[in-house]
Coordinates of C-alpha atoms and ligand atoms in Angstrom, one line a residue:
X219 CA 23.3 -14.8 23.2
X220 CA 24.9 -16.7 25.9
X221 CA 28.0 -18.0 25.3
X222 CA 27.0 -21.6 26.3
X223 CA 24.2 -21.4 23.9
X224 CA 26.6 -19.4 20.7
X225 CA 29.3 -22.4 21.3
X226 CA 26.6 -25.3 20.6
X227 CA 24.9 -23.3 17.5
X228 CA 29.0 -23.1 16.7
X229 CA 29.5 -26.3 17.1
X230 CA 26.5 -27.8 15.4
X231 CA 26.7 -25.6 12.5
X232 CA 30.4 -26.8 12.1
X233 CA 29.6 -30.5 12.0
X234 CA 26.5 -29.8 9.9
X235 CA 28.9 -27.8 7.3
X236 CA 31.5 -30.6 7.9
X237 CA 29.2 -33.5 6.9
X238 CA 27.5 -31.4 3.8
X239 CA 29.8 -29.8 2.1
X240 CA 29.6 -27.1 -0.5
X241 CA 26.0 -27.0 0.5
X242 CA 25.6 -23.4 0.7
X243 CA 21.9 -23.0 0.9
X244 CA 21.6 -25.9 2.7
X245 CA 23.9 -24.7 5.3
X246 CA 21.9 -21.5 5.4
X247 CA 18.6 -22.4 5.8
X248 CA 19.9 -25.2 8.8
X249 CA 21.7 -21.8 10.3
X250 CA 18.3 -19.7 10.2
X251 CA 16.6 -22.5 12.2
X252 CA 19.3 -23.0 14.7
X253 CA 20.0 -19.7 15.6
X254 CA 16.2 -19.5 17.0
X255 CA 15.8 -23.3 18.3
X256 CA 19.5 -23.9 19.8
X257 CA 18.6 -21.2 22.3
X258 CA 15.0 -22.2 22.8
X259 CA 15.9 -25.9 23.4
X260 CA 18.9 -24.9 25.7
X261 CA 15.5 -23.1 28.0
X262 CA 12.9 -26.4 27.7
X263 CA 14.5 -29.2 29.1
X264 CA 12.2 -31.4 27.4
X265 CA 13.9 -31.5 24.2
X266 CA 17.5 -31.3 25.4
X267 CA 19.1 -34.3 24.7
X268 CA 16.9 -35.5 22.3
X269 CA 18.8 -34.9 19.2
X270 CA 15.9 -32.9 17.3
X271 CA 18.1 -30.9 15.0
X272 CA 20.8 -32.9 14.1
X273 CA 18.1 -35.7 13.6
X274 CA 15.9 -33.3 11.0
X275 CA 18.8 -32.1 9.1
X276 CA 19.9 -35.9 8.2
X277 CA 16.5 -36.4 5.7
X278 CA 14.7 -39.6 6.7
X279 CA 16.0 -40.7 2.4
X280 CA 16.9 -39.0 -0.2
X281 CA 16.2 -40.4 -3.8
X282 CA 18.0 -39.4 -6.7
X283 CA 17.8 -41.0 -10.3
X284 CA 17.6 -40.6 -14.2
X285 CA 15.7 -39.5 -16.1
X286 CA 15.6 -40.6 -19.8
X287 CA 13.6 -38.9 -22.5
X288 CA 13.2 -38.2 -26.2
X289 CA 13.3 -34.6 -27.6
X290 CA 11.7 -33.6 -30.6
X291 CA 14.6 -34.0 -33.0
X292 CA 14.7 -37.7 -32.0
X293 CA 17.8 -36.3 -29.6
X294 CA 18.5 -38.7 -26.8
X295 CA 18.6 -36.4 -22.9
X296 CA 19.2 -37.3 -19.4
X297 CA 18.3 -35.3 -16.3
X298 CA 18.7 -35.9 -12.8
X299 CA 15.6 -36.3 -10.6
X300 CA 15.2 -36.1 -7.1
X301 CA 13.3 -36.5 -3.7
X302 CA 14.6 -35.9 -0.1
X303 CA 11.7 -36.9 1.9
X304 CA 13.0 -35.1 5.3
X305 CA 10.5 -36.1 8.0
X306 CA 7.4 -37.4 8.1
X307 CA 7.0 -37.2 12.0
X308 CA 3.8 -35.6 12.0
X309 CA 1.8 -36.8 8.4
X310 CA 2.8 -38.2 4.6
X311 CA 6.0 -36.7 2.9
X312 CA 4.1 -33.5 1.3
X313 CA 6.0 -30.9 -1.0
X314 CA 6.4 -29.3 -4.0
X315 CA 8.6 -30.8 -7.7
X316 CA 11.0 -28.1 -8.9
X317 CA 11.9 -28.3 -12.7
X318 CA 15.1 -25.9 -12.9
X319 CA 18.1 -25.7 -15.1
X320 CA 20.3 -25.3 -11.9
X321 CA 18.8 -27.6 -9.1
X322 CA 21.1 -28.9 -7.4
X323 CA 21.1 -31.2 -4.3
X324 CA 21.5 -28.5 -1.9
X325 CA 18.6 -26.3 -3.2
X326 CA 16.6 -29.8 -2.7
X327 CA 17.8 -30.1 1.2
X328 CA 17.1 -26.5 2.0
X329 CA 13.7 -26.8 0.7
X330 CA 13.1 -30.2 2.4
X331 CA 13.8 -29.2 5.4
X332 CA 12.0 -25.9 5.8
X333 CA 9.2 -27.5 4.1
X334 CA 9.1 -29.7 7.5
X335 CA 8.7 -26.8 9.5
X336 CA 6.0 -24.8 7.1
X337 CA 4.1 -27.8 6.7
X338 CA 4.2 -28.1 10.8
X339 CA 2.9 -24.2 10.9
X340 CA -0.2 -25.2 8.4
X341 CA -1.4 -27.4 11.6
X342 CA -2.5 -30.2 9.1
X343 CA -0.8 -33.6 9.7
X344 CA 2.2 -33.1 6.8
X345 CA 5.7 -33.9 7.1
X346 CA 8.2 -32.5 4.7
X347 CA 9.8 -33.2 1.0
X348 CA 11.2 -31.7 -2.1
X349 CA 11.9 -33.3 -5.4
X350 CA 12.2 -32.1 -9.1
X351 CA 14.7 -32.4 -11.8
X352 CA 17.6 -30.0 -13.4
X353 CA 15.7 -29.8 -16.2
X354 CA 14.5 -26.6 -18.2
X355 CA 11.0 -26.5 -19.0
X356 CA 11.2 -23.0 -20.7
X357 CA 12.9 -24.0 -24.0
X358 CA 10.5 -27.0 -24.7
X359 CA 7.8 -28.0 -26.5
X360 CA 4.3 -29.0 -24.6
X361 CA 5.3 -32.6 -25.9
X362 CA 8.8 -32.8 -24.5
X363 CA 7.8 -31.5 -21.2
X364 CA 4.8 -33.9 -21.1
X365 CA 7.5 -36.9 -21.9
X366 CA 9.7 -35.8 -19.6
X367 CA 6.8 -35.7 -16.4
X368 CA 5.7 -39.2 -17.8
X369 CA 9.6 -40.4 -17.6
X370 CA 10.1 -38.9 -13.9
X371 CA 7.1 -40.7 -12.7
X372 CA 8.0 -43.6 -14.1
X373 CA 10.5 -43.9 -11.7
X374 CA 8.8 -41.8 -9.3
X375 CA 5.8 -43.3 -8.5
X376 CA 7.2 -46.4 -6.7
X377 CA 8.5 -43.6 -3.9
X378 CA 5.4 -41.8 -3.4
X379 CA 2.1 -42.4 -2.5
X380 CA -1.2 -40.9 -1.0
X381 CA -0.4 -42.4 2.7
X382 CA 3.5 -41.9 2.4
X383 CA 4.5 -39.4 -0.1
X384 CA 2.4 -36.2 -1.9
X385 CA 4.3 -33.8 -4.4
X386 CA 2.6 -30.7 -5.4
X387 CA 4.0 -28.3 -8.1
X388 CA 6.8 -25.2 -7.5
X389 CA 9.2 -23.3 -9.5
X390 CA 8.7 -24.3 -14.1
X391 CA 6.3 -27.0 -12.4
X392 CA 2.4 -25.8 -12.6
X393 CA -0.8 -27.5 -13.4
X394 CA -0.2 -28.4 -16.9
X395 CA 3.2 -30.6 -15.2
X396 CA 1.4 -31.7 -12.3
X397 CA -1.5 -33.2 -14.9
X398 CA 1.0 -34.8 -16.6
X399 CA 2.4 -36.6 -13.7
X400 CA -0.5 -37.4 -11.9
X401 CA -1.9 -39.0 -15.8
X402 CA 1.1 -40.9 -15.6
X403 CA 0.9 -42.2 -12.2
X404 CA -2.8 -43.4 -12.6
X405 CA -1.6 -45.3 -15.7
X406 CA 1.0 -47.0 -14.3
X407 CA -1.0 -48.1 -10.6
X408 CA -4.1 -47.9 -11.9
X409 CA -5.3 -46.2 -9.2
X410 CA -7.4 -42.8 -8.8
X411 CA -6.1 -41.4 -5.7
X412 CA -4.7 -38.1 -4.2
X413 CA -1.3 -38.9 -4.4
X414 CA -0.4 -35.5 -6.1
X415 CA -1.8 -31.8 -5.0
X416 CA -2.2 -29.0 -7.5
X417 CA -4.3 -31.1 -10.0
X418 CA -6.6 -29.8 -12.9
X419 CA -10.1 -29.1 -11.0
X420 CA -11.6 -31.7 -13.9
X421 CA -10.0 -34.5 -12.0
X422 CA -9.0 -34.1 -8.1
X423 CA -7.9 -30.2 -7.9
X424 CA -9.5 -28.1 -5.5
X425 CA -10.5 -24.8 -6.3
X426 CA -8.2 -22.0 -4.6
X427 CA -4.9 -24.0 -5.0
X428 CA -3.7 -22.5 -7.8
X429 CA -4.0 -19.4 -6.0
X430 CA -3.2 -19.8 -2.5
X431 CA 0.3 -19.2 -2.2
X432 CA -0.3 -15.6 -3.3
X433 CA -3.5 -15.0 -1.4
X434 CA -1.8 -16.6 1.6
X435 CA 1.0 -14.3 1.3
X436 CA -0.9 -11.0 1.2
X437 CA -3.2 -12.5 4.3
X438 CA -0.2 -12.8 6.3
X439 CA 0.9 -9.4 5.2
X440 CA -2.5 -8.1 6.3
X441 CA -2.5 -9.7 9.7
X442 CA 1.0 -8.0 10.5
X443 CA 0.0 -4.7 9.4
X444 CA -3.9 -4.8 10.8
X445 CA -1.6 -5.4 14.4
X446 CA -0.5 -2.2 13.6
X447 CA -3.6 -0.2 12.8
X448 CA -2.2 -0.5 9.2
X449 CA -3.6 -2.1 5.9
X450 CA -2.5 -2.5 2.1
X451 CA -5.0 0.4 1.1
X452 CA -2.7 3.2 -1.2
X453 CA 0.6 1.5 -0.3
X454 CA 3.1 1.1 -2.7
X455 CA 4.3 -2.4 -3.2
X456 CA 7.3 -4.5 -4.9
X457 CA 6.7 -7.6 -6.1
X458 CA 9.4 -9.5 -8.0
X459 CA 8.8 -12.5 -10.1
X460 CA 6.1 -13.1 -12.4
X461 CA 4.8 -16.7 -11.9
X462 CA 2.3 -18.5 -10.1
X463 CA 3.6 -16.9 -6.5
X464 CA 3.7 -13.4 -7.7
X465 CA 0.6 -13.2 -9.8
X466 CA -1.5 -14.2 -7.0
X467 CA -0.1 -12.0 -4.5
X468 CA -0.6 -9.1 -7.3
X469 CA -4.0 -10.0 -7.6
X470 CA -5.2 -10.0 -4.2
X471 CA -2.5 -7.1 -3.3
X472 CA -4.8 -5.0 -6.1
X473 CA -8.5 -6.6 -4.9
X474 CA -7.2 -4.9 -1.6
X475 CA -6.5 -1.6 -2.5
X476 CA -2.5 -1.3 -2.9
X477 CA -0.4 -0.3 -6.0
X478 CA 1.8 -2.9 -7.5
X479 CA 4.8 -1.1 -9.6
X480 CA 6.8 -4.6 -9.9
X481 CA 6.8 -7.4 -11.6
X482 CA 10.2 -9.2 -12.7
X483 CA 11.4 -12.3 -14.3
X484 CA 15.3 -14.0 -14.0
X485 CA 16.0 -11.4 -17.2
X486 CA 15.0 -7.9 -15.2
X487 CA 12.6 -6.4 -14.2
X488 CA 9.6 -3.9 -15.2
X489 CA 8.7 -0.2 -13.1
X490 CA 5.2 1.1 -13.8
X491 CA 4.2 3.7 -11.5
X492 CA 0.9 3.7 -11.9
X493 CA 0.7 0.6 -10.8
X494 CA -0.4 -2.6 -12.3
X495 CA -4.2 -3.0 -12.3
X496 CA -6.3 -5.8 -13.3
X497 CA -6.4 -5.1 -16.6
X498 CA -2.5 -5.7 -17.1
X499 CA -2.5 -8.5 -14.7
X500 CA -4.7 -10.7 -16.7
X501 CA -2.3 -9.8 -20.1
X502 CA 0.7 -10.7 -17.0
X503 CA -0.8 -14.2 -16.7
X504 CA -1.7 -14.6 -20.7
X505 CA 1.7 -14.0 -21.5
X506 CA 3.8 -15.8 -18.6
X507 CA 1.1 -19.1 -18.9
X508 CA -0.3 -19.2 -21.9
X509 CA 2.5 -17.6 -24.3
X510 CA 5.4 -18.2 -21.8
X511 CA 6.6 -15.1 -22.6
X512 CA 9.1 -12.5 -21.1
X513 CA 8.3 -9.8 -19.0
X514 CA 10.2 -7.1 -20.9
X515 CA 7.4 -7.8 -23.4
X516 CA 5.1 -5.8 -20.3
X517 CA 7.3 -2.5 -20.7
X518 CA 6.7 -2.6 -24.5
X519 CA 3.0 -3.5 -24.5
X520 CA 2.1 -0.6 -21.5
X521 CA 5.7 1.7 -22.3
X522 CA 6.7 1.9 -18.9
X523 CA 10.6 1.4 -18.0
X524 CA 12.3 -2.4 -18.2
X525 CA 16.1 -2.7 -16.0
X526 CA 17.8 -5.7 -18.0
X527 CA 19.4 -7.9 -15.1
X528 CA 18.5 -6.1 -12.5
X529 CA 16.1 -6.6 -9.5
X530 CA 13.2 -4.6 -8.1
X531 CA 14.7 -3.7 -4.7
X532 CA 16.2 -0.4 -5.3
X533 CA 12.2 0.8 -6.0
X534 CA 11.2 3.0 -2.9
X535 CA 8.1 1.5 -1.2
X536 CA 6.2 0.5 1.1
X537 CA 5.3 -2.9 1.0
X538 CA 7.9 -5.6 -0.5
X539 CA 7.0 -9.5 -1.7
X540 CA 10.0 -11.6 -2.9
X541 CA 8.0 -13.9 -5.1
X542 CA 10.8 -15.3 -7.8
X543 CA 13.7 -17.4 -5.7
X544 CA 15.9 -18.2 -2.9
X545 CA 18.5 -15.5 -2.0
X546 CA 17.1 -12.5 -4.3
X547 CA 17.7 -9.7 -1.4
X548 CA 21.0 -9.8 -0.1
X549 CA 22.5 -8.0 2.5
X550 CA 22.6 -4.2 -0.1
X551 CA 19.3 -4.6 -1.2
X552 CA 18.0 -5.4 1.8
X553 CA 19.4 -1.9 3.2
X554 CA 18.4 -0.1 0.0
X555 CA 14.7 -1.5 1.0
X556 CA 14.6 -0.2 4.5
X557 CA 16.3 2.9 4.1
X558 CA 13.5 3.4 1.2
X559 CA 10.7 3.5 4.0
X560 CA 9.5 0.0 3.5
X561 CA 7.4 -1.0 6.6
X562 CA 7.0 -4.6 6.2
X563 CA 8.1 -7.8 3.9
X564 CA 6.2 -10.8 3.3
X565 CA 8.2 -13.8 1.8
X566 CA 6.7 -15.5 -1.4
X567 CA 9.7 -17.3 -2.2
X568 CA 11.1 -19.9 -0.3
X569 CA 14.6 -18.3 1.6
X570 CA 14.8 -15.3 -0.7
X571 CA 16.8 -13.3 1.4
X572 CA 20.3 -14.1 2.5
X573 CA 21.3 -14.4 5.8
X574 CA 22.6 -10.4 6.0
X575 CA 19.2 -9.3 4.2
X576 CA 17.7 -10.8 7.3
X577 CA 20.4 -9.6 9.7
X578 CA 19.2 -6.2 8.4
X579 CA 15.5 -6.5 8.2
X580 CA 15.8 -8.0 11.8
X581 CA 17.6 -5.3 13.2
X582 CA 15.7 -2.4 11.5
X583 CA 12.6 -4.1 13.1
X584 CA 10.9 -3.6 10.5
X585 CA 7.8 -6.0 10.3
X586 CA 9.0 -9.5 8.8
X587 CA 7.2 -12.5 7.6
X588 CA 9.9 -15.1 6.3
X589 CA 8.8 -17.9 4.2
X590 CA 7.6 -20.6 6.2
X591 CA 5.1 -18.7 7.9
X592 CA 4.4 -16.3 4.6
X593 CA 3.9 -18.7 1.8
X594 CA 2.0 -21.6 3.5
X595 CA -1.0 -20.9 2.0
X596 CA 0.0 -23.2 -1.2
X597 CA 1.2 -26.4 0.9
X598 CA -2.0 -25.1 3.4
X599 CA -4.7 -25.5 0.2
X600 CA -2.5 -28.8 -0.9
X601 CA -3.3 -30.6 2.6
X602 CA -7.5 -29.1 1.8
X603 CA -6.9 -30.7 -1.6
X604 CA -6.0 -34.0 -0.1
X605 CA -8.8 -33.8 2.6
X606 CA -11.5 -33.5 -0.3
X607 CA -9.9 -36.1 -2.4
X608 CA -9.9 -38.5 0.5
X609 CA -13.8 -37.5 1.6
X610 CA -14.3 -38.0 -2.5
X611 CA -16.2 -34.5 -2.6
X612 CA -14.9 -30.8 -3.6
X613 CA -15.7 -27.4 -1.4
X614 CA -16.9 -24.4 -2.9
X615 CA -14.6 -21.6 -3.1
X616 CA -15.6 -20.0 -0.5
X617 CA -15.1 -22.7 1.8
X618 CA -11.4 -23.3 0.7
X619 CA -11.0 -19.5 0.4
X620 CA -12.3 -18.7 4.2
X621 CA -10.3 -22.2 5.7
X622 CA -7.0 -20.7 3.7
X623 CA -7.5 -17.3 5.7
X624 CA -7.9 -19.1 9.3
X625 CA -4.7 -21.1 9.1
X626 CA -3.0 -18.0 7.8
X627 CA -4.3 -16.2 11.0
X628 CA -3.8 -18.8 13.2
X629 CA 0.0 -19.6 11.9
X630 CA 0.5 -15.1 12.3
X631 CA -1.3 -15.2 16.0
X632 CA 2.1 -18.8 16.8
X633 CA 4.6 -16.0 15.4
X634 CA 3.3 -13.4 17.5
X635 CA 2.9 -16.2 20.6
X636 CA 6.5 -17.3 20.0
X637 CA 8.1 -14.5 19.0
X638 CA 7.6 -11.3 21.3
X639 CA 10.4 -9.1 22.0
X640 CA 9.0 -6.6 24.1
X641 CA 6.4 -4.6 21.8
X642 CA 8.4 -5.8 18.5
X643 CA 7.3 -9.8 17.4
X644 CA 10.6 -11.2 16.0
X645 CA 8.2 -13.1 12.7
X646 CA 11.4 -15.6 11.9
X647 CA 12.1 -16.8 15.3
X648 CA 7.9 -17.3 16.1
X649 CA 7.3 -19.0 13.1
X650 CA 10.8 -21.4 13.9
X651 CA 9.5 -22.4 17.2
X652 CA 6.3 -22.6 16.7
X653 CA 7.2 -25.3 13.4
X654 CA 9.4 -26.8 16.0
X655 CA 7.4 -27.4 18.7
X656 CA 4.9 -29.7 17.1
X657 CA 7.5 -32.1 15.2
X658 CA 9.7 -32.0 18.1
X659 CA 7.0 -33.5 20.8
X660 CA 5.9 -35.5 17.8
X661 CA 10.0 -37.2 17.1
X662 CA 10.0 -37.5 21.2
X663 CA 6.8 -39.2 21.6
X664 CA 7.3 -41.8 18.3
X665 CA 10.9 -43.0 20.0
X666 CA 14.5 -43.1 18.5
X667 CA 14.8 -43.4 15.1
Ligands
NDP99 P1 7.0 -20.1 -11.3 O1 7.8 -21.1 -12.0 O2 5.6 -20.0 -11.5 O3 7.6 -18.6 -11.3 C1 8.9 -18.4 -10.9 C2 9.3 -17.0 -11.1 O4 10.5 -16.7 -10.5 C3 9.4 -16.6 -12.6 O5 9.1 -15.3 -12.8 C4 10.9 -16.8 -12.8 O6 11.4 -16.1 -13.9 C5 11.5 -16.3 -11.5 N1 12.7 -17.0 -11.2 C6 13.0 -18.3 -11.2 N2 14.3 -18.5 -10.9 C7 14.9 -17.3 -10.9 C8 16.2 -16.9 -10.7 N3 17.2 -17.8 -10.5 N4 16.5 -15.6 -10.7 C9 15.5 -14.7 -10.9 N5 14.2 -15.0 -11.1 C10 13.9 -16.3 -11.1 O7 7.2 -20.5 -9.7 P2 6.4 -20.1 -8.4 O8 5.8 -18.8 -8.6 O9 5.5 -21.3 -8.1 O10 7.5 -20.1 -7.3 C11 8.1 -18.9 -6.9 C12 8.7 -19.0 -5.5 O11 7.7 -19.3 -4.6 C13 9.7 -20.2 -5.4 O12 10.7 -19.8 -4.4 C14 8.9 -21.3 -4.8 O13 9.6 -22.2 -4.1 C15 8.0 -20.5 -3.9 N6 6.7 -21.2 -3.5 C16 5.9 -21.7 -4.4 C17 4.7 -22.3 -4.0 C18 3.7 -22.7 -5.0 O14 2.6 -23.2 -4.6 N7 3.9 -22.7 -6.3 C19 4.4 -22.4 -2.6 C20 5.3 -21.8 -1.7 C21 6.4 -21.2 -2.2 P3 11.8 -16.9 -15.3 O15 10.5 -17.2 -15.9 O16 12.6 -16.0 -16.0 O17 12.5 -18.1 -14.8
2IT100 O1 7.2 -24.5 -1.2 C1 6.0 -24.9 -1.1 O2 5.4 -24.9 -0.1 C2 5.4 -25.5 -2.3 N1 6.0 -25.5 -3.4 C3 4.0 -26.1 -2.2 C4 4.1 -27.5 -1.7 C5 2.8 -28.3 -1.7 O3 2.8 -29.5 -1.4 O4 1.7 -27.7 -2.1

C-alpha cells in the first residue's frame, strides 16, 4: 500500500479508536472496511472528500434502555436493551435483535455497521441496525422469555417501524422471540404491519426465512467453487455452531452431496466421521429447538467423539463454515485450517474470524467469502418478507427459494467484479466496495448530514 494511502487508514483508525474506546470489535470490524475503501476512495475522486467513513462509523442514533421484568419466582430483573440504527441511506433501518449474556455496546456497533454494508450487497433498498439485550434466554422458561420480548417492545416499538426501522431475529433470538415481539407490537399500535421479519408463517412470515442464512451460505460457497470447476460433492466440511445459521447450512451442505463431521455449541464441539446425514440433523434441530439441549448430548446419542471447550478448527477438511460467533478462528486456527488442505471458507457468522485468521486466509489465497457477502441470505429473505407483507400476499417456496439464489449470485459475480487480483478474486475487499459503492453515491447524492 502506498504510504499516502497507509498514513490516512493510520490516521483514521487512530481517531476512530480514540473516540470509541475499549471497543475492540468495533474497532475491528471499522479496520476490515478501511483497509479495502481508504485505498479505493484515495483512486475515485468522487468520494474523496466526502467524509463517507468517518460519517458511517458515527451511527445515525443509538438507543439504549431498560428493561424491566418479572421471573418466575416473583424475582424482580433488569437488562439493558439496545439499537444503533447506523444508516439508513439507502432504505428503513433493517437488522437482526441479539439476546446474549455478554452483549455489549461494541458487539452492537460492529454488527450495525457491517449490517449497512450486507444489507447494501442484498441490492434491496435497506440500511443498517442492530439491537438486542444482555439477556440469557437459555436458562429461562418459555414464560420469562415471552415477558421479557413483551417488556423490550414496550419500549421498543416507539423506535421502530415498517417505513423507518425493521428488526429481524439473530443469535438466542428465533421465531418463537420474534412472535413474541411482533404480538406485542400489534397490541400496543394496533396495527398489523411488517414492522418485524422472521415472523411465524401463520401471521406475516415468508416461507424460506427461517432458512436462508444457511442456504445462502452454501450458495455462495457453491458459486466460489463452481468458478473453479469445483462443487461440494464428497468434500469434507466443518461446520461450527449448532443453531439456526449452522443447521441450515448442514442441511443444504448434505442435500448437495458433501459430508458434514461438525457441529459445535459454546460448550465443545462433536467429530463424527461419517458425517452427519439427515437423519441426525433432524434429532440436531429437535434437540437445539425443541428441547434446547446440548450438543454433547449428539456424541452420546450417535457415540462419536465430544472435545469439551474446544472448537472444530483443528479437523482436517475441505470445506469450513463458521456458523456460531464473532471471532471464533483466530490467527492459529486459522493456520491449522489451511495447512489441513481446506480450499475455501464461507462465513455464517457475522466477523468470525479475527483480523490474523483473515491475514492468513488472505495470504494463503485460499478461496474466501467473509460475512457480509456469505450470510446475506437471512437479511436477503427478510427484505422478500417485507416485499410480501407490503403487497399483502405470500410466494411459494419456490419463488423465495429461486429469488434467494439470484441475489446470492449476483452479490458473488460484485465480489468477483470488485475484487480481482490477477486470477485470484480478493472475496473481502469485492464484497467491501461493492457495499460501499451504493451507500456511498447514495450519502453524496442525499447532501450533508
Ligand atoms: P443461534 O442462537 O440460533 O445459534 C447460535 C450458535 O452459536 C449456538 O450453537 C451457540 O451455542 C453458538 N454460540 C453463541 N455464542 C457463542 C460463543 N460465545 N462461543 C461459542 N459458540 C457460541 O444463532 P444464529 O444461528 O442465528 O446465529 C449464528 C451466527 O450467524 C451469529 O454470528 C449471527 O450474527 C449470524 N447470522 C445470523 C443470521 C440469522 O438470520 N439468524 C443472519 C446472518 C448472520 P450455545 O447454544 O451454546 O450458545
Ligand atoms: O446478521 C444478520 O444479517 C441477521 N441477523 C439478519 C438480519 C435481518 O434483518 O434479517
Amino acid at each position: 500500500m502506498a504510504k499516502t494511502v497507509q498514513s490516512r487508514l493510520d490516521r483514521f483508525m487512530n481517531g476512530l479508536i480514540r473516540r470509541n474506546p475499549g471497543e475492540s470489535e468495533f474497532h475491528q470490524a471499522v479496520y476490515e472496511v478501511a483497509d479495502d475503501i481508504i485505498p479505493f476512495v484515495h483512486q475515485n475522486p468522487i468520494y474523496q472528500g466526502e467524509m463517507i467513513l468517518e460519517r458511517l462509523t458515527e451511527p445515525d442514533r443509538i438507543i439504549i434502555f431498560r428493561v424491566g421484568w418479572e421471573d418466575d419466582h416473583g424475582n424482580i430483573r433488569a437488562n439493558r436493551g439496545y439499537r444503533v440504527q447506523n444508516s439508513n441511506a439507502i432504505g428503513p433501518y433493517k437488522g437482526g435483535l441479539r439476546f446474549h449474556r455478554d452483549l455489549t455496546l461494541s458487539v452492537m456497533k460492529f454488527l450495525a455497521f457491517e449490517q449497512t454494508f450486507k444489507n447494501s450487497l442484498t441490492g434491496l433498498p435497506m440500511g443498517g441496525a442492530k439491537g438486542g439485550a444482555d439477556f440469557n434466554p437459555k436458562d429461562k422458561s418459555a414464560r420469562e422469555v415471552m415477558r421479557f420480548c413483551q417488556s423490550f417492545i414496550t419500549e421498543l416499538y416507539r423506535h421502530i417501524g415498517q417505513f423507518s426501522d425493521v428488526p429481524a431475529g439473530d443469535i438466542g433470538v428465533g421465531a418463537r422471540e420474534i412472535s413474541y415481539m411482533f404480538g406485542q407490537y400489534k397490541r400496543i399500535t394496533n396495527e398489523f404491519t411488517g414492522v418485524m421479519t422472521g415472523k411465524g408463517l401463520a401471521f406475516g412470515g415468508s416461507l424460506v426465512r427461517t432458512e436462508a442464512t444457511g442456504y445462502g451460505c452454501v450458495y455462495m460457497m457453491e458459486n466460489m467453487l463452481n468458478r473453479k470447476g469445483e462443487g461440494l460433492k464428497d468434500k469434507t466440511i466443518l461446520i461450527s455452531g449448532s443453531g439456526n445459521v449452522a443447521q441450515y447450512t448442514a442441511e443444504k451442505a448434505i442435500e448437495m452431496g458433501g459430508k458434514v463431521v461438525t457441529l459445535s455449541d459454546s460448550a465443545g464441539f462433536i467429530h463424527d466421521p461419517a458425517g452427519i446425514d439427515s437423519e441426525k440433523l433432524e434429532y440436531v434441530k429437535e434437540l437445539k429447538n425443541v428441547r434446547r439441549g446440548r450438543i454433547l448430548e449428539y456424541a452420546e446419542k450417535y457415540g462419536v467423539e465430544y472435545f469439551p471447550g474446544k472448537r472444530p478448527w483443528a479437523v482436517p477438511c475441505d470445506l469450513a463454515f463458521p456458523c456460531a460467533t464473532q471471532n471464533e478462528i483466530r490467527g492459529p486456527d486459522a493456520e491449522a485450517i489451511v495447512q489441513n488442505g481446506c480450499m475455501a471458507v464461507a462465513e455464517g457468522a457475522n466477523m468470525p474470524t479475527d483480523k490474523d485468521g483473515c491475514t492468513v486466509f488472505l495470504d494463503a489465497r485460499i478461496l474466501y467469502a467473509p460475512s457480509k457477502a456469505a450470510n446475506a441470505g437471512g437479511v436477503a429473505v427478510s427484505g422478500l418478507e417485507m416485499a410480501q407483507n407490503s403487497m399483502r400476499l405470500s410466494w411459494d417456496r419456490s419463488e423465495v427459494d429461486n429469488r434467494l439464489r439470484r441475489i446470492i449470485d449476483d452479490i458473488h459475480d460484485k465480489c468477483v467484479e470488485y475484487g480481482s487480483e490477477g486470477d485470484y478474486i480478493n472475496y473481502r475487499k469485492g464484497a467491501n466496495i461493492a457495499g460501499f459503492i451504493k451507500v456511498a453515491d447514495a450519502m453524496v447524492g442525499l447532501g450533508i448530514m
